[in-house]
Every structure is written in structure tokens, then in C-alpha cells.
Short mmCIF file of C-alpha atoms in Angstrom, two decimals:
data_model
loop_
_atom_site.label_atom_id
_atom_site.label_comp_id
_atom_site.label_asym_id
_atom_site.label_seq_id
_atom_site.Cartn_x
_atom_site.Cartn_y
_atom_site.Cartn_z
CA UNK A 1 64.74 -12.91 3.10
CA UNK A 2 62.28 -13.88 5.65
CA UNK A 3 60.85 -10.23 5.75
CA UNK A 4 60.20 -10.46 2.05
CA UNK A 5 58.27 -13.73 2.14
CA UNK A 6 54.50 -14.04 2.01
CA UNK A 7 53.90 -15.86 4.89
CA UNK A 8 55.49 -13.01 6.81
CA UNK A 9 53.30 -10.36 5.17
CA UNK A 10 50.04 -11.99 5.49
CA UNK A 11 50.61 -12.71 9.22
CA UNK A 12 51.73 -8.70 9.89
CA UNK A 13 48.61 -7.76 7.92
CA UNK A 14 46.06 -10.48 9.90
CA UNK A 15 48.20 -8.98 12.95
CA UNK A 16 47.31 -5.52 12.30
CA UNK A 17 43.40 -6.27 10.91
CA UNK A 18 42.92 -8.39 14.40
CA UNK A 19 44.90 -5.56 16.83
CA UNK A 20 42.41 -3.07 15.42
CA UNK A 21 39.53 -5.14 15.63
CA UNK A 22 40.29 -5.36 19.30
CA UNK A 23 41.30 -1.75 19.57
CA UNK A 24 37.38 -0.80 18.16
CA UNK A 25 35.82 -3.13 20.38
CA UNK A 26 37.96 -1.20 23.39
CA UNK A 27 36.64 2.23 22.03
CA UNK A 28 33.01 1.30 20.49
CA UNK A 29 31.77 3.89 22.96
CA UNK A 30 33.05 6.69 20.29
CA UNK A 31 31.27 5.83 17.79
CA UNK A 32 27.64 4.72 19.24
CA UNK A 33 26.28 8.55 19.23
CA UNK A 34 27.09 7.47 14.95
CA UNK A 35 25.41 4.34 15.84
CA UNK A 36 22.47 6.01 16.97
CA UNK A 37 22.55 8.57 14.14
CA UNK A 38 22.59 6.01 11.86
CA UNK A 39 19.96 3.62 13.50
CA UNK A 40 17.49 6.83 13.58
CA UNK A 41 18.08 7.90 9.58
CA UNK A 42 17.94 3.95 8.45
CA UNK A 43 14.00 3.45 8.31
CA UNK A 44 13.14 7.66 7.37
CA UNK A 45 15.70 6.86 4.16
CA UNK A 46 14.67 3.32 3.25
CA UNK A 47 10.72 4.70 3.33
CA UNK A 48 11.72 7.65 1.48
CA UNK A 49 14.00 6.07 -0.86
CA UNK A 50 11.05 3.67 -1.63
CA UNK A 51 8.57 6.59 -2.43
CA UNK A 52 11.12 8.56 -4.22
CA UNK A 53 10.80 5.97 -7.32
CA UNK A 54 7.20 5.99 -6.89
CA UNK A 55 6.63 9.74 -6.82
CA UNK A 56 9.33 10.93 -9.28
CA UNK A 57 7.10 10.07 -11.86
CA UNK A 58 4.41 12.08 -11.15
CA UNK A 59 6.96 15.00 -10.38
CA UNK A 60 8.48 14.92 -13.88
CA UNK A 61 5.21 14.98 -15.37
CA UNK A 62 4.47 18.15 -13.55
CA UNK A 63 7.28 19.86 -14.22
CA UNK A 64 7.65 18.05 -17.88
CA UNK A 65 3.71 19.85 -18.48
CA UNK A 66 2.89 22.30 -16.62
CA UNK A 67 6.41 23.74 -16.62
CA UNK A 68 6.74 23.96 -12.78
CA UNK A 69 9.69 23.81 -11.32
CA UNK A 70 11.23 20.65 -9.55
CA UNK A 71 11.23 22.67 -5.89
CA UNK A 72 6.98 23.35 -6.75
CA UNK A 73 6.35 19.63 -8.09
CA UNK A 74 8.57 18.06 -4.95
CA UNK A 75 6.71 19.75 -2.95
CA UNK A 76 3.15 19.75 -4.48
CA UNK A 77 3.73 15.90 -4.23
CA UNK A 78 4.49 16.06 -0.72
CA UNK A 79 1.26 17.86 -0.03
CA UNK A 80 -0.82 14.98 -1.40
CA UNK A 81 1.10 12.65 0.39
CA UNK A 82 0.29 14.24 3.57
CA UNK A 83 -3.26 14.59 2.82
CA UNK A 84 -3.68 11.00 2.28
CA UNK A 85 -1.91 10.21 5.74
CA UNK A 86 -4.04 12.90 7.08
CA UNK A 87 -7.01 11.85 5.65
CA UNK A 88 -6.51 8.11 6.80
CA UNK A 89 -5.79 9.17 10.54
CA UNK A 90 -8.89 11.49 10.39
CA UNK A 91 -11.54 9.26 9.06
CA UNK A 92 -10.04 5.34 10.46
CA UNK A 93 -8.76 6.32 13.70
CA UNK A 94 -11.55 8.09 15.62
CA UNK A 95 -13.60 5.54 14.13
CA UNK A 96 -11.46 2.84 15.94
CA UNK A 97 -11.51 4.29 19.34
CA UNK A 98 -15.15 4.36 19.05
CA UNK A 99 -15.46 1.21 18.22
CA UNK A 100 -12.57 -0.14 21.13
CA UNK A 101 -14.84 2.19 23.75
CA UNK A 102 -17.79 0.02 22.81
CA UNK A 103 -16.58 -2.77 23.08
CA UNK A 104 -14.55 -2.41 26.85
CA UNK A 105 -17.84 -0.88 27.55
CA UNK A 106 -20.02 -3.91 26.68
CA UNK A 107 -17.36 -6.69 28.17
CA UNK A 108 -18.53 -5.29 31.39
CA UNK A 109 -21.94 -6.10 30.23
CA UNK A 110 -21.14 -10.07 29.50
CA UNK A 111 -20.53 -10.97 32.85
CA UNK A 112 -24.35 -10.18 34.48
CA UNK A 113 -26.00 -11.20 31.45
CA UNK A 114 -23.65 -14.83 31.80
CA UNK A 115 -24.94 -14.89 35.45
CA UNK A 116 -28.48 -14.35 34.32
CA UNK A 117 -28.60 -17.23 32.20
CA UNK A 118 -26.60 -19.54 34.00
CA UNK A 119 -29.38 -18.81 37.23
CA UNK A 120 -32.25 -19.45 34.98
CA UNK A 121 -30.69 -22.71 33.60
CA UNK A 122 -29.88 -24.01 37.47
CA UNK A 123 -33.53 -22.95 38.38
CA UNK A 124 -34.88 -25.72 35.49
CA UNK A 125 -36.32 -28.59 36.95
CA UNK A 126 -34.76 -30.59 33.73
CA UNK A 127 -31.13 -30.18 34.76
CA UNK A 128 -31.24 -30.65 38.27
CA UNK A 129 -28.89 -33.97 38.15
CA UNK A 130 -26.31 -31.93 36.34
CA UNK A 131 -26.76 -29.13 38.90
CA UNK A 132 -26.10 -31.23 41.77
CA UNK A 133 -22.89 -32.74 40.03
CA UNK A 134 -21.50 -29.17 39.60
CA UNK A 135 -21.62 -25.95 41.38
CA UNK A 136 -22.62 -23.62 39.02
CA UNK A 137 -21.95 -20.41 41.47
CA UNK A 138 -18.93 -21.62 42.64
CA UNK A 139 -17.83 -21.83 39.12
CA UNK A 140 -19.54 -18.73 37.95
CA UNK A 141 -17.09 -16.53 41.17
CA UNK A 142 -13.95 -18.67 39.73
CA UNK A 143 -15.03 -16.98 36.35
CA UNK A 144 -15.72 -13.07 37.67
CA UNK A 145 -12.55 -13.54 39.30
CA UNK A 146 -10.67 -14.31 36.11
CA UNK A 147 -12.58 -12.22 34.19
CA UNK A 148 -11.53 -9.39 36.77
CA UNK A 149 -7.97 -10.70 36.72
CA UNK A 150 -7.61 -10.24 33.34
CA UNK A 151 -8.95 -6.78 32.76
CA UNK A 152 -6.33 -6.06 35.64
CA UNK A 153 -3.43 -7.89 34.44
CA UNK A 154 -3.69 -6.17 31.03
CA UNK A 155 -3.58 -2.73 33.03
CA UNK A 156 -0.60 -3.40 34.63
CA UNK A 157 0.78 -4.78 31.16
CA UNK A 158 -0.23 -1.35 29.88
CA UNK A 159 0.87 1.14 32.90
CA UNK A 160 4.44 -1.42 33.01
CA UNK A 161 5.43 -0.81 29.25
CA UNK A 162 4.74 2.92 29.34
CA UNK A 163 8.22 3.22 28.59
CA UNK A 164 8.35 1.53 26.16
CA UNK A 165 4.95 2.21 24.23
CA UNK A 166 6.02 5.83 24.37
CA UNK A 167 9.62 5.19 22.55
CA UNK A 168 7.87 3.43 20.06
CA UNK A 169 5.33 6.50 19.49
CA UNK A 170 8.63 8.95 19.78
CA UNK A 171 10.19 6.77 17.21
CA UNK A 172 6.75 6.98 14.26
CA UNK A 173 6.79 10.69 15.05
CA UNK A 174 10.76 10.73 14.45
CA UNK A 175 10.08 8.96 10.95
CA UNK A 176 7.04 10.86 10.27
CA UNK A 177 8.92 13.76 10.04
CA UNK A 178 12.30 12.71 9.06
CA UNK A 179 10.40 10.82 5.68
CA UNK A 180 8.90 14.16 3.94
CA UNK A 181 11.72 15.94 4.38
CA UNK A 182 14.29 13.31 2.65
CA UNK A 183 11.45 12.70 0.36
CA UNK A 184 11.43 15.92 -0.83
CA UNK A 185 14.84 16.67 -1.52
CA UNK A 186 15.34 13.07 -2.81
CA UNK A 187 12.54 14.54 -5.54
CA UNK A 188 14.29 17.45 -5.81
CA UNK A 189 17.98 16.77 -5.94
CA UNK A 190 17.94 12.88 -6.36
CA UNK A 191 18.63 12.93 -10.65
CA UNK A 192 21.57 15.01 -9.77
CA UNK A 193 23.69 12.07 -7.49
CA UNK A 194 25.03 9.89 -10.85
CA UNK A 195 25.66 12.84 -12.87
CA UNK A 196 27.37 14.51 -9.79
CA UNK A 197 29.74 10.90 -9.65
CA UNK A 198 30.54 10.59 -13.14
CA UNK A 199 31.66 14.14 -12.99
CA UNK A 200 33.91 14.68 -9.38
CA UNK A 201 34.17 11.05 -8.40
CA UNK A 202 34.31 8.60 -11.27
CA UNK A 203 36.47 10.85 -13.75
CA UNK A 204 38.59 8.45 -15.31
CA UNK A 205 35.89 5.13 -15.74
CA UNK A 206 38.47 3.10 -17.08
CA UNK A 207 35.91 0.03 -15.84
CA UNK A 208 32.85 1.44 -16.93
CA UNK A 209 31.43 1.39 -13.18
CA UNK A 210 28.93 4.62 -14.13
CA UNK A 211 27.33 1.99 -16.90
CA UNK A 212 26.87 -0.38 -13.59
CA UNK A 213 25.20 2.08 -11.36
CA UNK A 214 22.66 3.22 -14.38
CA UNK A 215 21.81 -0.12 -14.49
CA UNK A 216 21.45 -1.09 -10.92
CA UNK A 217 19.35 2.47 -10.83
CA UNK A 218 17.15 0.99 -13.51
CA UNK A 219 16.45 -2.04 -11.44
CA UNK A 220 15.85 -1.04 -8.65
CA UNK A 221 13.08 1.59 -10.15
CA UNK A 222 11.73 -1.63 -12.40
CA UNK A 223 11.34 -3.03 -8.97
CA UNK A 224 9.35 -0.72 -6.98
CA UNK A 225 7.14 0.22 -10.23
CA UNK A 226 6.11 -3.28 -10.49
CA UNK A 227 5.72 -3.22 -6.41
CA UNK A 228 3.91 -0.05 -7.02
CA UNK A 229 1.62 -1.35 -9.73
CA UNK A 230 0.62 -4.55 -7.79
CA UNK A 231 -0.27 -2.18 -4.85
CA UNK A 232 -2.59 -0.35 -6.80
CA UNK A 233 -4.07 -3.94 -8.42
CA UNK A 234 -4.91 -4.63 -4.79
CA UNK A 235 -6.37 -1.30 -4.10
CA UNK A 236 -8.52 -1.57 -6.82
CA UNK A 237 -10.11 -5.19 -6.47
CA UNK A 238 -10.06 -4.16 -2.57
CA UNK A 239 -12.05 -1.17 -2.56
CA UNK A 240 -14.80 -2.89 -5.37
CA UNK A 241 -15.13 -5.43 -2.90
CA UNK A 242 -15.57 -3.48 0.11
CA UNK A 243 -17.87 -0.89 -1.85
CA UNK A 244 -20.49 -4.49 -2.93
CA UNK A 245 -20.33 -5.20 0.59
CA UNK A 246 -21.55 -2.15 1.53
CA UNK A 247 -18.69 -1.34 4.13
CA UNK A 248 -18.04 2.22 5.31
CA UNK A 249 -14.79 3.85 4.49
CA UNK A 250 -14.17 1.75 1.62
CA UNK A 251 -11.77 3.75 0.12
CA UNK A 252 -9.51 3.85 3.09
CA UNK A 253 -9.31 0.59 4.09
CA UNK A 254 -8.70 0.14 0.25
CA UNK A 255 -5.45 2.52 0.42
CA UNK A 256 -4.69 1.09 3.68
CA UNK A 257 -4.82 -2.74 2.17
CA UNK A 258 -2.22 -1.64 -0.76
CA UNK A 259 0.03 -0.21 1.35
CA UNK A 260 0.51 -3.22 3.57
CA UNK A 261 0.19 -5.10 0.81
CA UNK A 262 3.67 -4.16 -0.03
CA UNK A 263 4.66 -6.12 3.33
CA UNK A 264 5.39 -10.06 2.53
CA UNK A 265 3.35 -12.61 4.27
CA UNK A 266 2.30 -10.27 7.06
CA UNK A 267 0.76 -7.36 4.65
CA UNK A 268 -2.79 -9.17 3.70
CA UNK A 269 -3.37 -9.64 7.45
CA UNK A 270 -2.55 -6.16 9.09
CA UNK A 271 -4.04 -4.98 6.26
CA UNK A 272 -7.34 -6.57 6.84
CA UNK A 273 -7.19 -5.56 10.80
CA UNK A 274 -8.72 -1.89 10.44
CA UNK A 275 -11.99 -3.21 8.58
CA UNK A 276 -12.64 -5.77 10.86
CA UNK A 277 -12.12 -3.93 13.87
CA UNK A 278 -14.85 -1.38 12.41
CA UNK A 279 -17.29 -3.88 11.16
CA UNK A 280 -17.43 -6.95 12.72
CA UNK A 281 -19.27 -5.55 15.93
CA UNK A 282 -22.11 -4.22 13.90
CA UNK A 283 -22.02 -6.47 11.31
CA UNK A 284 -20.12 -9.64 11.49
CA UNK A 285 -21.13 -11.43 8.80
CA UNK A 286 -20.02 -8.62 6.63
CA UNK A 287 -16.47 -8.94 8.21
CA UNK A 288 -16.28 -12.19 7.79
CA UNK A 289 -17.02 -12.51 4.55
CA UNK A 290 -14.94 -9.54 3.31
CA UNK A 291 -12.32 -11.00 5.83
CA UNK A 292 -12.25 -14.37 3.45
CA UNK A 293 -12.70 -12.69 0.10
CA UNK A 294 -9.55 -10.08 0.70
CA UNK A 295 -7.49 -13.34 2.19
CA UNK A 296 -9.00 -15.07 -0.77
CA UNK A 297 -7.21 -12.48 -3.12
CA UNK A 298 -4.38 -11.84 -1.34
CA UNK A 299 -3.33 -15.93 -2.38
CA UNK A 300 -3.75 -15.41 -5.62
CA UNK A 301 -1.85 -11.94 -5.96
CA UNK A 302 0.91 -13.52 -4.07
CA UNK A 303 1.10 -16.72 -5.72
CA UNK A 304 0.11 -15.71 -9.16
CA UNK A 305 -0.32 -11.77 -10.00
CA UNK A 306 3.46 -10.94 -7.74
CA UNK A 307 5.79 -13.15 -8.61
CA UNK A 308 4.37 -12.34 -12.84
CA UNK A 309 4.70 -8.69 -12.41
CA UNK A 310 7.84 -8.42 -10.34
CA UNK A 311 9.61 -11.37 -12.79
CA UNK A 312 8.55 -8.91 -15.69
CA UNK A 313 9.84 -5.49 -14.22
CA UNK A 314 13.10 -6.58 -13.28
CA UNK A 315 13.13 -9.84 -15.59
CA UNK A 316 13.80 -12.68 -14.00
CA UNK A 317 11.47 -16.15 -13.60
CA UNK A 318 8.49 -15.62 -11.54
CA UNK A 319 9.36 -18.92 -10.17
CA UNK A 320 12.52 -17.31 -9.43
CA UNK A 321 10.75 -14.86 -7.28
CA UNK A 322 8.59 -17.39 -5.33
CA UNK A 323 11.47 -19.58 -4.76
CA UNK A 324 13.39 -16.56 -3.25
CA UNK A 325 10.38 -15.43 -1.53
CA UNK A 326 10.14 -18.84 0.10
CA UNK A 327 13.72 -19.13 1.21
CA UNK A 328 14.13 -15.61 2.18
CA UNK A 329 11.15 -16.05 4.27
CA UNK A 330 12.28 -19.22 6.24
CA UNK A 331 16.14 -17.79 6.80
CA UNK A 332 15.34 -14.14 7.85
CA UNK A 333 11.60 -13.42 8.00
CA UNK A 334 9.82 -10.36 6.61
CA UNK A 335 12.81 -8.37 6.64
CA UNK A 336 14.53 -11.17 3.94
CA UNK A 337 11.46 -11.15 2.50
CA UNK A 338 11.58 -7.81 1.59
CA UNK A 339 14.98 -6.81 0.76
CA UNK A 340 15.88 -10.87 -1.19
CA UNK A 341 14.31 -10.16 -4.62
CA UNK A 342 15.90 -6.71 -5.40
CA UNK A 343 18.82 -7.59 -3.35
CA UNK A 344 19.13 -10.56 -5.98
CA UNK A 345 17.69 -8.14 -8.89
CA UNK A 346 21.05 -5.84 -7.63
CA UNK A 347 23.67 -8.96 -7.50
CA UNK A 348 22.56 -10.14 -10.69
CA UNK A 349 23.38 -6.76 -12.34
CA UNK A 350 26.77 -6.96 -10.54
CA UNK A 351 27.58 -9.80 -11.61
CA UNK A 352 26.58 -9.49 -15.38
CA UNK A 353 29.40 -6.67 -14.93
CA UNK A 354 32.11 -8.56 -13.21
CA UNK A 355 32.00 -11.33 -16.27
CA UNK A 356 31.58 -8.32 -18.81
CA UNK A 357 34.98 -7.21 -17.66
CA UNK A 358 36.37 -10.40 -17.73
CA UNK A 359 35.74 -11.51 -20.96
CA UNK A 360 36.36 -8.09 -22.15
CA UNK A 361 39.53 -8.84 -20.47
CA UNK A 362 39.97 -12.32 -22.02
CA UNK A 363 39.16 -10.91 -25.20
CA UNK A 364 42.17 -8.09 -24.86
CA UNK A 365 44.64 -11.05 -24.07
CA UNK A 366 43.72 -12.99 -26.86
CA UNK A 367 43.92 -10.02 -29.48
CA UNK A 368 47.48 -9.39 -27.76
CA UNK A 369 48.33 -13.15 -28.70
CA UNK A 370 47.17 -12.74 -31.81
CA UNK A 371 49.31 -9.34 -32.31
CA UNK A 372 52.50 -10.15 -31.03
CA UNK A 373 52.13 -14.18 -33.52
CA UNK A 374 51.62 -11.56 -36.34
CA UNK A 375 54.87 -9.55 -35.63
#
């Protein structure tokens, strides 16, 4: 009797579920080489996952008109893609070192010049009571010494994290390459995964579940369109203000500013970073006013043009998507940032389908009622 009761079964089951709790935590070193695998594939297959819906446009228009096949288009778009990285690292980068050389090379130059004028301005008979209040070369040593301390410190910063600024450059080149290859056979093979489910996996859909993952499909491609499209808006008004301010590489930093622009919060400012680091040493004024115009537009496309688009791809409120922006934002960062609005896009659609079934099941039970008061 006391075998069959509920109480019993619920504590052999919360038995067993802790026992093997325990049991993993005994034996987790099995499965961290899985870990690992998994930790290494997570950031190439979000990144290519996100491109996929952006690209698989363009592929099916390829194929759809020039009647190429899907291998060709994939990997025609991967080509571009390349070329634009390529094209980025050729023109920006170089650039940047350049402009970093110049100016290590002319913080060496500060210090003499500093000495120079703080001589003259001890030799002036007008300041000689403040002279004899302070030691100006005492105080000019204190400041050679820091300056020298500093440019030493940040050395030993450098030559101490070695180890670690080379994992993180292992870890770009990992995704670098990981990223075109999922991408391509995402583009290639990625229309056949639902298909491939409804026919081995889901073969008897009593519940309708292949409806569900259409839909949450749909959603999340609404999603990253509208992402995509904002991106582009940025690009645009980027690069027309860049090219009336007469800045070099235009274009880039343009592509560059769209891109990051698909980071929350932190996008507008690393976007920002590679224009100012190339102008504001030869001109900067320039920076700083095309500093202020792209923050400028980077509060009205996240307060305004964002949460509009994104509300009307995967339609919901655009004070909906500020609200979860906000709250996302304060709990978990970029990250939540990032992941809350099609995260709540994705729930939403689940839950639309858990109260189809139920009132689908409501409706069954009432149309039984009805039956069996007929008979």
C-alpha cells in the first residue's frame, strides 16, 4: 500500500534525480572535452546562424535568376563576405598602426617640449613669487618619472598578459574560420532541417508542433531582417556623414558602424572608435564633430528608428521593445540585451501554441458534452 502511494514515488524519483546529480558532479571530468567542444562551436554558430537569415536572401535570388545552383550561390556569397572582411582589415588596420606609431612616437616628444616651457615660464621676472612657492624642477622630475613609470608599467601589462592576448587572438582566428564554413552549409543545406523533421522525426504531428517551428522560423527571420535593415539605415546616414566631413575611408568606417550597430548600448561607441583613432590626430575638430553627430544618431535610431522597425518585423509594441531593452539591459547586460527581444519574439510564439491546444482541447470536451446530452 505504502509502495503504491505518491508520496513514496515522488521521494524515489527526487532520490534518484538528486543521486545522479551528485554522481555528474563526481564524473564532470568526462564530459568537459564536450564542454569545450561546445564552448568553441557556440559563438562560430550563433554568428553564422545570424548571417544565414541575412544572406539566404541574396542566395535564393541567385539561384531563383540566374539558375545557379545552391552549392555556386552559397559559396559566391561567401566570397563577398570575405572580401568585405578583407577589404576592412586591408584598408583600416594598417592605417591604425600608423596612426598608434605616431602617436607613441610623439608622447616621447611631450615631455622636452613640457620642460621647455615650464623653464621659460620660471625664467619670467612676472612669476617669480609663484616660483619661489613651488619647485618647478622638482615637480617637473616627479612628472618624467611618472611619465616613465607609466610607459613601463603598461609594458609589463603587455609582456604579463601574453598569454592571454594570444588565446584571445587563437580564439578570432578559431571563429574566423569555423563561421564561413557553417555559413556555407547553413546556405546550402539549412531549408532542408524542417522538411527533414516533419518527414523522419515528427511523423505522426498529432499536436501540430511542425506549424510551431514554421512559425518560430518566421520570427526569428522577421527579426534579423528588421536588425538587418536598421544596420543598413545606419550605414547609410553614416557614410553621408562621414563623406560631408570629408573623412577618409568613409565607406569603411560606414560598414564598420552598421555592424556594431547591431551590438546594444555598446555598438554606437566601438563603432565610432576606428574613425577617431584615424582622424582626430590630424584633424580633431573633424573627429569631434563626426564623433557627436554619429552619437547624435545613434539616440535617435535606438530610441526611435529600433524599437519601430523591430516592433513591425516581429509585431509587437515598440514600447514593448524598449521596455525589454531596458530591463534586459540592467539584469544581464549586452548579452540580455541581445538575445531578450527575440527570445521574447520566440516565447510569445510558444505560447500562442500552448493556449491554441488548449482551447482546441476545451473545445473537443465541450463538443463531447454536447454529443454524449444528444444520445
Amino acid at each position: 500500500m505504502f509502495k503504491k502511494s505518491k508520496l513514496f514515488f515522488w521521494t524515489i524519483e527526487i532520490l534518484a534525480v538528486t543521486l545522479l546529480i551528485f554522481l555528474l558532479t563526481k564524473i564532470g571530468f568526462i564530459f568537459e572535452p564536450i564542454n569545450t567542444l561546445l564552448a568553441l562551436l557556440f559563438v562560430p554558430f550563433i554568428i553564422a546562424g545570424f548571417l544565414y537569415y541575412i544572406f539566404i536572401p541574396i542566395v535564393q535570388f541567385v539561384e531563383r535568376k540566374w539558375k545557379v545552383k545552391r552549392s555556386i550561390s552559397a559559396m559566391l556569397v561567401i566570397v563577398l563576405l570575405l572580401g568585405i572582411i578583407y577589404l576592412i582589415f586591408a584598408s583600416i588596420i594598417p592605417n591604425l598602426i600608423n596612426q598608434l606609431t605616431s602617436l607613441i612616437t610623439n608622447s616621447t616628444k611631450v615631455y622636452p617640449q613640457l620642460k621647455s616651457w615650464v623653464e621659460a615660464f620660471t625664467n619670467n621676472p612676472r612669476f617669480a613669487v609663484l616660483n619661489n612657492q613651488i619647485n618647478v624642477n622638482e615637480l617637473l622630475n616627479k612628472v618624467n618619472i611618472s611619465y616613465v613609470d607609466i610607459l613601463h608599467n603598461i609594458l609589463n601589462n603587455i609582456t604579463g598578459n601574453i598569454g592571454s592576448i594570444v588565446g584571445v587572438i587563437s580564439s578570432i582566428i578559431m571563429v574566423m574560420i569555423l563561421v564561413p564554413i557553417l555559413l556555407y552549409y547553413m546556405l546550402k543545406d539549412g531549408e532542408k532541417v524542417i522538411p527533414f523533421l516533419r518527414e523522419h522525426v515528427l511523423i505522426e504531428d498529432k499536436l501540430n508542433i511542425f506549424d510551431l517551428l514554421q512559425k518560430m522560423n518566421h520570427t526569428i527571420s522577421r527579426y534579423i531582417s528588421g536588425v538587418a535593415l536598421d544596420a543598413f539605415l545606419v550605414f547609410v546616414v553614416v557614410f553621408i556623414g562621414y563623406t560631408l566631413f570629408g573623412i577618409q575611408y568613409a565607406f569603411l568606417f560606414a560598414i564598420f558602424a552598421g555592424f556594431t550597430n547591431l551590438i546594444p548600448y555598446a555598438g554606437p561607441y566601438i563603432g565610432v572608435l576606428p574613425m577617431i583613432f584615424t582622424v582626430a590626430f590630424d584633424r580633431p575638430w573633424t573627429a569631434l564633430f563626426a564623433t557627436a553627430y554619429v552619437l547624435v544618431l545613434q539616440q535617435i535610431d535606438g530610441n526611435v528608428v529600433y524599437p519601430k522597425i523591430i516592433g513591425n518585423a516581429i509585431k509587437i509594441h515598440p514600447v514593448t521593445v524598449m521596455v525589454l531593452m531596458l530591463i534586459s539591459g540592467s539584469l544581464y547586460g549586452i548579452l540580455g540585451m541581445i538575445v531578450a527581444v527575440p527570445a521574447y519574439s520566440l516565447v510569445k510564439e510558444i505560447v500562442k501554441f500552448i493556449n491554441s491546444l488548449y482551447r482546441n482541447h476545451q473545445s473537443q470536451k465541450k463538443s463531447e458534452i454536447s454529443d454524449e446530452n444528444v444520445i
